[in-house]
């Protein structure tokens, strides 16, 4: 614990953001870094709680009080070692994670929680600046080959871990560049793409091979992959968007959010818009919000990204609809600390200009004589709330039906499942009742022994932090399957006793097999301050 009285002396401070008028003129990130003193004070607010609930709140099990302490001491090597022992890509989570760790920070009971996400971002960027982040290729190879299909955060994390364990990893990606939604989905103003490129380069130096334009099940044969590799990880994400099949859906001017967002990512990268997966709209048509009244249907992260992008493209107006009622501004009795609170979220994109409506349903799209969208027919909803505080049923409010002008409607209502056509149907892999690839959260193994799965393809549309967590845990199971003995890859699911036991084995191994030990163990072998 850096400073025992830190949480009493300092309050939470966020880094400054570029003024709205300025930042909507470009697509770059606009959040500044904290000054040294401010960063030091933020780290000092961590109380090193006896039971750090933040560990549990973080899907990666990040060792938060320890890295806060190292930041306070300005020991950047320690801070980086501790952070990278549980998170392969803190530069992504430090920018775009909704920070469930902060929701469970003990200080959050009666004060603003520790700024964990900002601290994480600073650790990794300082580590890059100081040259602490180096390619760490395994010195001994197992001779086993693993194919990872999909290069989003789940595939990347699985690939990084399996490579660290000494296996030869080839990542197949159907798009023109690796990164999944990190590259083509999440806007540049939240995550600039050089950040993704920097990590991909590092992974390549470590020995991971990326094959792009490789759509497995379409231009790459799944049978060839099954023949060539000892194990396969399916990390293709959840890509089929939820549709709104009401009257007028086929009018010109109605698009899935992802088609709109991906085009903007490609426009910034100077790339042509190429084919999009089946089930999406005409890929050739350019989708632009410029000068239009835009309505974003869906109130989540994807919707918010459409709001930010529409404002940057110069929309005449931006409105966002949400079917559910407006969430409360703070915790209620139904969502006590340290659970993740489902409270009203106002993103930086909302701050930039957006009219938000809750409890509103779209009944029809209205077109002009040329078949172009000119408005939406909507109605207000009355929600009945159940005993546990959740919205249960709704009825339409009589007399509230009306038309709202709109020339571009963006459908951002979530994703129903992974794409089944192609890869999954050819494999014949078992699916769960929601259409995701079936595998337990403990084993990550499908009904076909050598095929594993992780990320949105297994759990449904979720978060980057969960995708990384699943990729890591899945890699551990693949490593065990490949028969290299009990996996030495770091895991959040292995109990302390088992870890200590493995630590002893690892120490014996390390003395006779120099370089065989996965480097994630580095921080745990440090002579002082082990994290548990
Ligand atoms: P993906 O990132 O979807 O990657 C899957 C990859 O597999 C894709 O590149 C795809 O092309 C490839 N693929 C699929 N099939 C094949 C095949 N047959 N052959 C080869 N390649 C294939 N989460 C957050 O935490 N914070 C955010 O701010 C946030 N914002 C988001 C904004 C948007 C617009 C969207 C859509 C999601 C957002 N999310 C956010 C969610 C997050 O991006 C996902 O949960 C996460 O990317 C899932 O990772 P994944 O690796 O499982 O899949």
XYZ file of C-alpha atoms and ligand atoms in Angstrom:
585
model
C 0.000 0.000 0.000
C 1.625 3.196 -1.217
C 0.206 5.691 1.243
C -2.027 4.595 4.129
C -3.792 7.957 4.241
C -3.999 8.394 0.459
C -7.723 7.690 0.224
C -8.402 10.349 2.877
C -6.171 12.986 1.301
C -6.904 12.718 -2.399
C -10.088 12.538 -4.381
C -10.599 10.827 -7.735
C -9.258 12.816 -10.643
C -9.793 12.007 -14.316
C -7.462 13.109 -17.096
C -8.613 16.049 -19.168
C -10.446 15.555 -22.462
C -10.212 17.739 -25.546
C -13.137 20.211 -25.750
C -16.157 18.799 -27.575
C -16.066 21.364 -30.378
C -12.483 20.404 -31.135
C -12.679 16.621 -30.802
C -15.704 16.116 -33.067
C -13.565 17.508 -35.901
C -11.414 14.357 -35.950
C -11.397 10.636 -35.165
C -8.370 10.515 -32.871
C -8.370 9.687 -29.171
C -8.929 12.814 -27.105
C -8.164 11.834 -23.496
C -4.880 13.283 -22.168
C -2.488 11.521 -19.817
C -2.369 12.353 -16.111
C 0.577 14.386 -14.848
C 3.066 12.408 -12.730
C 1.868 13.907 -9.440
C -1.783 13.260 -10.236
C -1.057 9.655 -11.240
C 0.883 9.129 -8.032
C -2.036 10.479 -5.995
C -4.553 8.299 -7.807
C -2.473 5.195 -7.059
C -2.177 6.353 -3.435
C -5.974 6.176 -3.083
C -5.871 2.368 -3.205
C -6.387 1.043 0.331
C -4.854 -2.423 -0.235
C -8.006 -3.951 1.266
C -7.719 -7.208 3.172
C -10.181 -8.656 0.710
C -9.623 -6.812 -2.569
C -13.053 -7.130 -4.187
C -11.598 -5.503 -7.305
C -9.807 -8.824 -8.084
C -13.144 -10.550 -8.222
C -14.782 -7.715 -10.164
C -12.137 -7.970 -12.895
C -12.817 -10.893 -15.269
C -9.041 -11.229 -15.653
C -8.391 -11.320 -11.903
C -5.987 -8.380 -12.245
C -3.753 -8.004 -9.169
C -4.837 -4.422 -8.633
C -3.578 -3.327 -5.181
C -0.098 -4.620 -6.030
C 0.176 -2.683 -9.258
C -1.231 0.423 -7.585
C 1.513 0.138 -4.984
C 4.188 -0.245 -7.666
C 2.817 2.844 -9.473
C 2.930 4.828 -6.238
C 6.577 3.725 -5.780
C 7.226 4.621 -9.466
C 8.546 1.111 -9.925
C 7.414 0.749 -13.532
C 9.092 -2.609 -14.112
C 7.175 -4.145 -11.194
C 3.951 -2.419 -12.204
C 4.255 -3.731 -15.753
C 5.235 -7.255 -14.633
C 2.284 -7.500 -12.265
C -0.209 -6.115 -14.785
C 1.007 -8.215 -17.699
C 0.956 -11.380 -15.580
C -2.858 -11.396 -15.790
C -3.646 -9.248 -18.823
C -2.041 -9.678 -22.244
C -3.433 -6.418 -23.592
C -3.781 -3.690 -20.944
C -3.514 -1.059 -23.681
C -6.961 -2.185 -24.912
C -8.709 -2.623 -21.567
C -7.074 0.562 -20.228
C -8.887 2.465 -22.979
C -12.243 0.779 -23.529
C -13.130 -1.426 -20.575
C -16.279 -0.451 -18.642
C -14.125 -1.255 -15.594
C -16.186 -3.708 -13.536
C -13.193 -3.664 -11.133
C -14.050 -0.073 -10.224
C -17.654 -1.046 -9.476
C -16.370 -3.444 -6.834
C -13.625 -1.196 -5.413
C -14.160 -1.000 -1.632
C -13.538 2.740 -1.666
C -16.588 2.968 -3.926
C -18.857 2.224 -0.962
C -18.789 5.844 0.133
C -16.352 7.639 -2.196
C -15.538 7.616 -5.902
C -13.632 4.372 -6.571
C -9.926 4.210 -7.382
C -9.287 5.152 -11.039
C -8.065 1.617 -11.809
C -8.637 1.715 -15.544
C -6.679 4.965 -15.997
C -3.830 3.611 -13.874
C -3.769 0.467 -16.011
C -3.544 2.529 -19.205
C -0.728 4.635 -17.752
C 1.262 1.571 -16.643
C 1.254 0.011 -20.091
C 1.909 3.246 -22.000
C 4.777 4.170 -19.651
C 6.114 0.619 -20.029
C 6.073 1.007 -23.825
C 7.704 4.459 -23.569
C 10.461 3.110 -21.333
C 11.130 0.094 -23.535
C 9.980 -2.389 -20.888
C 7.600 -4.149 -23.267
C 9.739 -6.557 -25.238
C 8.951 -9.483 -27.480
C 9.381 -12.603 -25.359
C 9.562 -15.572 -27.677
C 9.693 -18.989 -25.994
C 13.145 -20.491 -26.160
C 11.874 -24.047 -26.468
C 9.126 -25.139 -28.870
C 6.776 -28.052 -28.186
C 6.539 -29.126 -31.814
C 2.712 -28.866 -31.625
C 0.658 -26.665 -33.939
C -2.512 -24.783 -32.998
C -4.858 -22.916 -35.351
C -6.738 -19.963 -33.886
C -9.692 -18.908 -36.038
C -10.536 -15.257 -35.488
C -8.188 -12.476 -34.392
C -10.342 -10.459 -31.987
C -9.227 -10.073 -28.377
C -10.189 -13.684 -27.553
C -8.192 -15.153 -30.448
C -5.259 -12.827 -29.788
C -5.130 -13.709 -26.077
C -5.356 -17.446 -26.809
C -2.623 -17.105 -29.442
C -0.302 -15.104 -27.156
C -0.675 -17.616 -24.320
C -0.292 -20.741 -26.467
C 2.757 -19.225 -28.129
C 4.244 -18.444 -24.697
C 3.713 -22.103 -23.805
C 5.898 -23.048 -26.767
C 3.306 -24.131 -29.331
C 3.385 -22.935 -32.912
C 0.320 -20.724 -33.390
C -1.244 -19.616 -36.663
C -4.119 -17.125 -36.484
C -6.626 -17.152 -39.363
C -8.569 -13.932 -39.989
C -11.084 -13.399 -42.776
C -10.674 -9.634 -42.722
C -7.724 -7.772 -44.256
C -6.009 -7.176 -40.896
C -6.035 -8.742 -37.426
C -7.865 -7.312 -34.411
C -11.543 -8.299 -34.766
C -13.834 -5.637 -33.337
C -10.822 -3.818 -31.898
C -9.935 -2.884 -35.472
C -13.244 -2.976 -37.336
C -16.020 -2.041 -34.932
C -14.715 0.072 -32.076
C -14.201 3.621 -33.410
C -10.740 5.158 -33.678
C -11.695 7.920 -31.251
C -11.947 5.250 -28.529
C -9.039 3.103 -29.702
C -6.616 4.312 -32.350
C -5.505 1.460 -34.592
C -1.760 1.977 -34.168
C -2.359 0.582 -30.677
C -3.628 -2.664 -32.229
C -0.810 -2.696 -34.825
C 1.822 -2.231 -32.104
C 0.576 -5.333 -30.267
C 0.258 -7.417 -33.439
C 3.880 -6.577 -34.359
C 5.022 -7.680 -30.928
C 3.144 -10.967 -31.227
C 4.676 -11.554 -34.661
C 8.147 -10.980 -33.199
C 7.282 -13.534 -30.532
C 6.494 -16.076 -33.233
C 2.721 -15.891 -33.808
C 1.810 -16.073 -37.486
C -1.215 -14.184 -38.862
C -2.945 -15.224 -42.089
C -5.452 -12.578 -43.200
C -8.061 -12.803 -45.995
C -8.389 -16.381 -44.719
C -12.083 -17.112 -44.258
C -12.125 -20.592 -42.781
C -14.990 -22.577 -44.238
C -15.002 -20.382 -47.367
C -11.541 -19.937 -48.920
C -9.655 -22.043 -46.353
C -10.770 -25.637 -45.943
C -11.680 -26.664 -42.425
C -10.634 -30.233 -43.262
C -7.136 -29.044 -44.121
C -6.987 -27.244 -40.788
C -8.164 -30.320 -38.883
C -5.500 -32.397 -40.643
C -2.664 -29.929 -40.106
C -3.164 -28.855 -36.493
C -3.206 -30.733 -33.200
C -5.763 -28.298 -31.747
C -8.079 -25.564 -33.022
C -9.484 -22.555 -31.153
C -12.699 -21.068 -32.537
C -12.744 -17.339 -31.716
C -14.917 -15.983 -34.510
C -17.002 -13.629 -32.357
C -20.767 -13.073 -32.366
C -21.435 -11.371 -35.653
C -25.100 -11.780 -36.616
C -26.867 -8.517 -35.724
C -30.389 -8.404 -34.280
C -32.791 -7.061 -36.903
C -35.971 -4.995 -36.599
C -38.377 -6.578 -39.089
C -41.141 -3.966 -39.014
C -42.939 -2.340 -41.948
C -40.553 -0.419 -44.207
C -37.396 -2.272 -43.146
C -36.192 -2.529 -46.753
C -36.266 1.224 -47.403
C -33.014 2.910 -48.387
C -31.319 4.472 -45.361
C -31.650 1.690 -42.766
C -28.412 -0.070 -41.840
C -26.892 -2.305 -39.227
C -24.608 -0.332 -36.909
C -21.618 -2.531 -37.649
C -21.800 -1.839 -41.395
C -21.720 1.894 -40.649
C -18.935 1.672 -38.043
C -16.744 -0.683 -40.031
C -16.922 1.589 -43.071
C -15.706 4.521 -40.984
C -12.800 2.462 -39.565
C -11.848 1.522 -43.130
C -12.270 5.080 -44.395
C -9.803 6.279 -41.743
C -7.383 3.473 -42.623
C -7.658 4.473 -46.306
C -9.016 1.069 -47.266
C -11.841 0.178 -49.657
C -15.090 -1.180 -48.213
C -15.062 -4.831 -49.119
C -17.520 -7.626 -48.576
C -19.357 -7.926 -45.284
C -20.608 -11.175 -43.749
C -23.900 -12.704 -44.930
C -27.002 -11.232 -43.360
C -25.672 -7.671 -43.618
C -26.736 -4.910 -45.992
C -25.327 -4.054 -49.408
C -21.583 -3.679 -48.775
C -20.983 -1.438 -51.764
C -23.253 1.386 -50.603
C -21.486 4.123 -48.694
C -23.247 4.905 -45.428
C -22.795 8.496 -44.271
C -24.588 10.530 -41.613
C -23.552 13.892 -43.095
C -26.458 16.345 -43.130
C -28.991 13.705 -42.058
C -31.293 13.290 -39.108
C -29.846 10.122 -37.623
C -31.699 7.784 -35.300
C -29.706 5.105 -33.515
C -31.950 2.268 -32.374
C -30.348 0.574 -29.355
C -28.905 2.145 -26.240
C -25.702 0.118 -25.656
C -22.011 0.574 -26.475
C -22.511 -0.038 -30.188
C -25.259 2.587 -30.280
C -23.082 5.068 -28.435
C -20.291 4.503 -30.982
C -22.788 5.290 -33.772
C -23.664 8.539 -31.978
C -19.987 9.614 -31.782
C -19.362 8.655 -35.409
C -22.519 10.411 -36.678
C -21.535 13.638 -34.917
C -18.067 13.475 -36.440
C -19.562 12.942 -39.893
C -21.658 16.109 -39.440
C -25.177 14.735 -38.895
C -27.980 17.328 -38.783
C -29.274 15.709 -35.573
C -28.531 12.544 -33.603
C -31.169 10.750 -31.547
C -30.874 7.451 -29.689
C -33.783 5.159 -28.820
C -33.816 2.538 -26.111
C -36.669 0.092 -25.576
C -35.947 -0.313 -21.850
C -36.884 2.322 -19.275
C -34.332 4.923 -18.186
C -32.000 3.311 -15.627
C -31.519 4.903 -12.203
C -28.686 7.401 -11.687
C -27.150 5.433 -8.808
C -27.224 2.067 -7.057
C -30.568 0.795 -5.764
C -31.385 -1.865 -3.166
C -31.480 -4.398 -6.012
C -27.918 -3.679 -7.121
C -25.855 -3.188 -3.969
C -22.080 -2.816 -3.894
C -20.002 -4.757 -5.079
C -22.256 -5.971 -7.898
C -21.966 -4.333 -11.318
C -24.608 -1.585 -11.230
C -26.981 -1.247 -14.175
C -27.166 2.506 -13.863
C -27.467 5.331 -16.382
C -24.305 5.566 -18.448
C -23.421 8.772 -20.236
C -20.516 8.206 -22.585
C -18.200 10.802 -24.100
C -20.167 10.325 -27.351
C -23.417 11.228 -25.586
C -21.720 14.331 -24.188
C -20.912 15.383 -27.755
C -24.579 15.792 -28.611
C -27.469 13.349 -28.681
C -31.120 13.360 -27.773
C -31.826 10.211 -25.797
C -35.207 8.508 -25.467
C -36.014 5.549 -23.234
C -39.043 3.254 -23.161
C -39.742 3.872 -26.814
C -40.546 1.341 -29.548
C -40.192 1.721 -33.311
C -43.386 0.500 -34.988
C -42.543 1.215 -38.633
C -40.099 2.876 -41.011
C -41.735 5.445 -43.289
C -40.457 6.100 -46.809
C -40.858 8.744 -49.513
C -42.021 8.056 -53.058
C -38.461 7.077 -54.067
C -38.211 4.350 -51.441
C -35.944 6.389 -49.160
C -36.381 6.571 -45.417
C -37.964 9.816 -44.224
C -39.146 8.997 -40.725
C -39.881 6.511 -37.975
C -43.263 5.746 -36.461
C -42.725 5.366 -32.708
C -44.729 4.830 -29.547
C -43.959 5.329 -25.848
C -43.980 2.281 -23.586
C -45.212 1.763 -20.043
C -43.001 -0.750 -18.231
C -44.124 -2.903 -15.305
C -41.269 -3.441 -12.838
C -40.937 -6.817 -11.099
C -40.207 -7.348 -7.370
C -36.462 -7.617 -8.030
C -36.487 -4.166 -9.622
C -36.155 -5.360 -13.212
C -38.363 -4.184 -16.060
C -40.678 -7.134 -16.722
C -43.391 -6.326 -19.281
C -44.464 -3.350 -21.299
C -47.612 -1.996 -22.865
C -47.862 0.772 -25.418
C -49.019 4.112 -24.049
C -52.237 5.079 -25.734
C -52.177 8.255 -27.792
C -48.369 8.516 -27.938
C -47.869 7.189 -31.455
C -46.041 9.746 -33.608
C -43.601 10.216 -36.486
C -40.023 11.428 -36.094
C -38.079 12.646 -39.155
C -35.091 10.484 -39.999
C -33.020 9.872 -43.122
C -30.548 7.410 -41.584
C -31.552 4.718 -39.086
C -28.801 2.630 -37.507
C -29.774 -0.674 -35.917
C -27.664 -1.268 -32.812
C -29.755 -3.777 -30.912
C -27.064 -6.322 -30.157
C -26.011 -9.559 -31.777
C -27.967 -12.781 -31.769
C -25.241 -15.366 -32.329
C -22.092 -16.315 -34.191
C -22.444 -16.906 -37.902
C -23.410 -20.529 -38.410
C -23.092 -20.665 -42.159
C -19.628 -21.781 -43.283
C -17.206 -22.615 -40.487
C -19.614 -23.826 -37.772
C -22.023 -25.716 -39.998
C -19.169 -27.456 -41.838
C -17.581 -28.476 -38.553
C -20.900 -29.716 -37.180
C -19.911 -28.404 -33.788
C -22.630 -28.482 -31.115
C -24.384 -25.183 -30.339
C -26.166 -24.071 -27.181
C -29.780 -22.909 -27.027
C -28.737 -19.348 -28.025
C -26.804 -20.556 -31.073
C -23.364 -19.984 -29.511
C -20.705 -22.693 -29.720
C -21.298 -25.018 -26.792
C -18.425 -25.403 -24.319
C -18.298 -24.944 -20.568
C -16.636 -21.934 -18.937
C -14.285 -24.360 -17.186
C -13.179 -26.505 -20.114
C -13.679 -24.392 -23.270
C -13.745 -27.683 -25.174
C -16.475 -28.368 -27.744
C -18.064 -31.735 -28.496
C -15.196 -32.330 -30.930
C -12.175 -33.140 -28.753
C -9.483 -31.081 -30.436
C -11.708 -28.062 -31.014
C -11.941 -25.380 -28.332
C -13.765 -22.071 -28.296
C -13.523 -18.719 -26.527
C -14.866 -15.169 -26.494
C -18.129 -13.942 -27.975
C -18.422 -17.090 -30.088
C -18.854 -19.068 -26.844
C -20.426 -16.611 -24.389
C -22.350 -14.352 -26.793
C -21.684 -10.648 -27.338
C -19.824 -9.390 -24.294
C -16.777 -7.269 -23.464
C -13.147 -7.059 -24.523
C -12.008 -7.894 -20.990
C -14.107 -11.079 -21.026
C -12.778 -12.024 -24.462
C -9.183 -11.707 -23.211
C -10.041 -13.670 -20.077
C -11.693 -16.446 -22.093
C -8.789 -16.566 -24.557
C -6.324 -17.006 -21.689
C -8.339 -19.649 -19.856
C -9.039 -21.502 -23.096
C -5.322 -21.501 -23.972
C -4.597 -23.186 -20.679
C -7.058 -25.969 -21.484
C -5.588 -26.387 -24.970
C -2.106 -26.531 -23.461
C -3.239 -29.311 -21.113
C -4.949 -31.138 -23.988
C -1.751 -31.049 -26.001
C -0.253 -33.186 -23.309
C 2.524 -30.986 -22.096
C 1.629 -31.948 -18.525
C -0.184 -29.607 -16.164
C -0.191 -26.240 -17.876
C 2.092 -23.642 -16.392
C 0.155 -20.848 -18.031
C -1.162 -18.359 -15.516
C -4.842 -18.826 -14.681
C -7.379 -17.098 -12.507
C -9.301 -20.316 -11.956
C -6.608 -22.432 -10.361
C -6.783 -22.306 -6.551
C -3.907 -20.901 -4.538
C -2.777 -24.313 -3.227
C -2.545 -25.646 -6.770
C -0.658 -22.568 -7.878
C 1.859 -22.877 -5.056
C 2.316 -26.536 -5.893
C 2.880 -25.607 -9.532
C 5.252 -22.852 -8.485
C 7.462 -25.485 -6.775
C 7.366 -27.672 -9.887
C 8.140 -24.629 -12.001
C 11.157 -23.739 -9.874
C 12.551 -27.257 -10.292
C 11.904 -27.156 -14.035
C 13.396 -23.709 -14.411
C 16.691 -24.798 -12.902
C 17.152 -27.593 -15.418
C 15.183 -26.335 -18.426
C 16.281 -22.770 -18.920
C 13.772 -20.877 -20.998
C 11.077 -23.563 -20.958
C 9.124 -21.693 -18.305
C 6.388 -19.429 -19.676
C 7.312 -15.865 -18.962
C 3.998 -15.047 -17.347
C 5.481 -16.619 -14.269
C 8.133 -13.917 -14.112
C 6.379 -11.722 -11.548
C 5.499 -14.703 -9.388
C 9.119 -15.734 -9.174
C 10.248 -12.331 -8.030
C 12.144 -12.607 -4.731
C 10.049 -9.940 -3.005
C 6.397 -9.028 -2.752
C 4.720 -12.000 -4.480
C 1.128 -11.021 -5.273
C -0.307 -13.729 -3.029
P -14.390 -10.396 -32.293
O -13.715 -9.191 -31.761
O -15.738 -10.219 -32.893
O -13.401 -11.071 -33.350
C -13.791 -12.188 -34.096
C -12.937 -12.251 -35.354
O -13.112 -13.514 -35.977
C -13.315 -11.206 -36.391
O -12.152 -10.497 -36.788
C -13.875 -12.018 -37.560
O -13.600 -11.431 -38.811
C -13.115 -13.330 -37.386
N -13.785 -14.470 -38.000
C -15.056 -14.869 -37.831
N -15.307 -15.992 -38.545
C -14.144 -16.304 -39.185
C -13.766 -17.345 -40.085
N -14.631 -18.289 -40.479
N -12.488 -17.368 -40.554
C -11.600 -16.418 -40.170
N -11.922 -15.389 -39.320
C -13.168 -15.352 -38.830
N -16.382 -4.127 -25.439
C -15.733 -3.411 -24.483
O -15.227 -3.996 -23.524
N -15.638 -2.060 -24.567
C -16.150 -1.357 -25.616
O -16.047 -0.134 -25.663
C -16.802 -2.085 -26.649
N -17.296 -1.444 -27.718
C -17.880 -2.167 -28.722
C -18.336 -1.496 -29.834
C -18.924 -2.194 -30.874
C -19.386 -1.449 -32.078
C -19.106 -3.596 -30.772
C -19.770 -4.357 -31.866
C -18.660 -4.275 -29.648
C -18.037 -3.573 -28.619
N -17.547 -4.225 -27.492
C -16.901 -3.503 -26.517
C -17.604 -5.698 -27.378
C -16.258 -6.319 -27.768
O -15.710 -5.665 -28.888
C -16.404 -7.807 -28.038
O -16.988 -8.407 -26.905
C -15.058 -8.460 -28.313
O -14.390 -7.859 -29.404
C -15.229 -9.956 -28.599
O -13.987 -10.495 -28.943
P -13.873 -11.837 -29.802
O -12.418 -12.052 -29.998
O -14.659 -12.902 -29.157
O -14.588 -11.525 -31.190
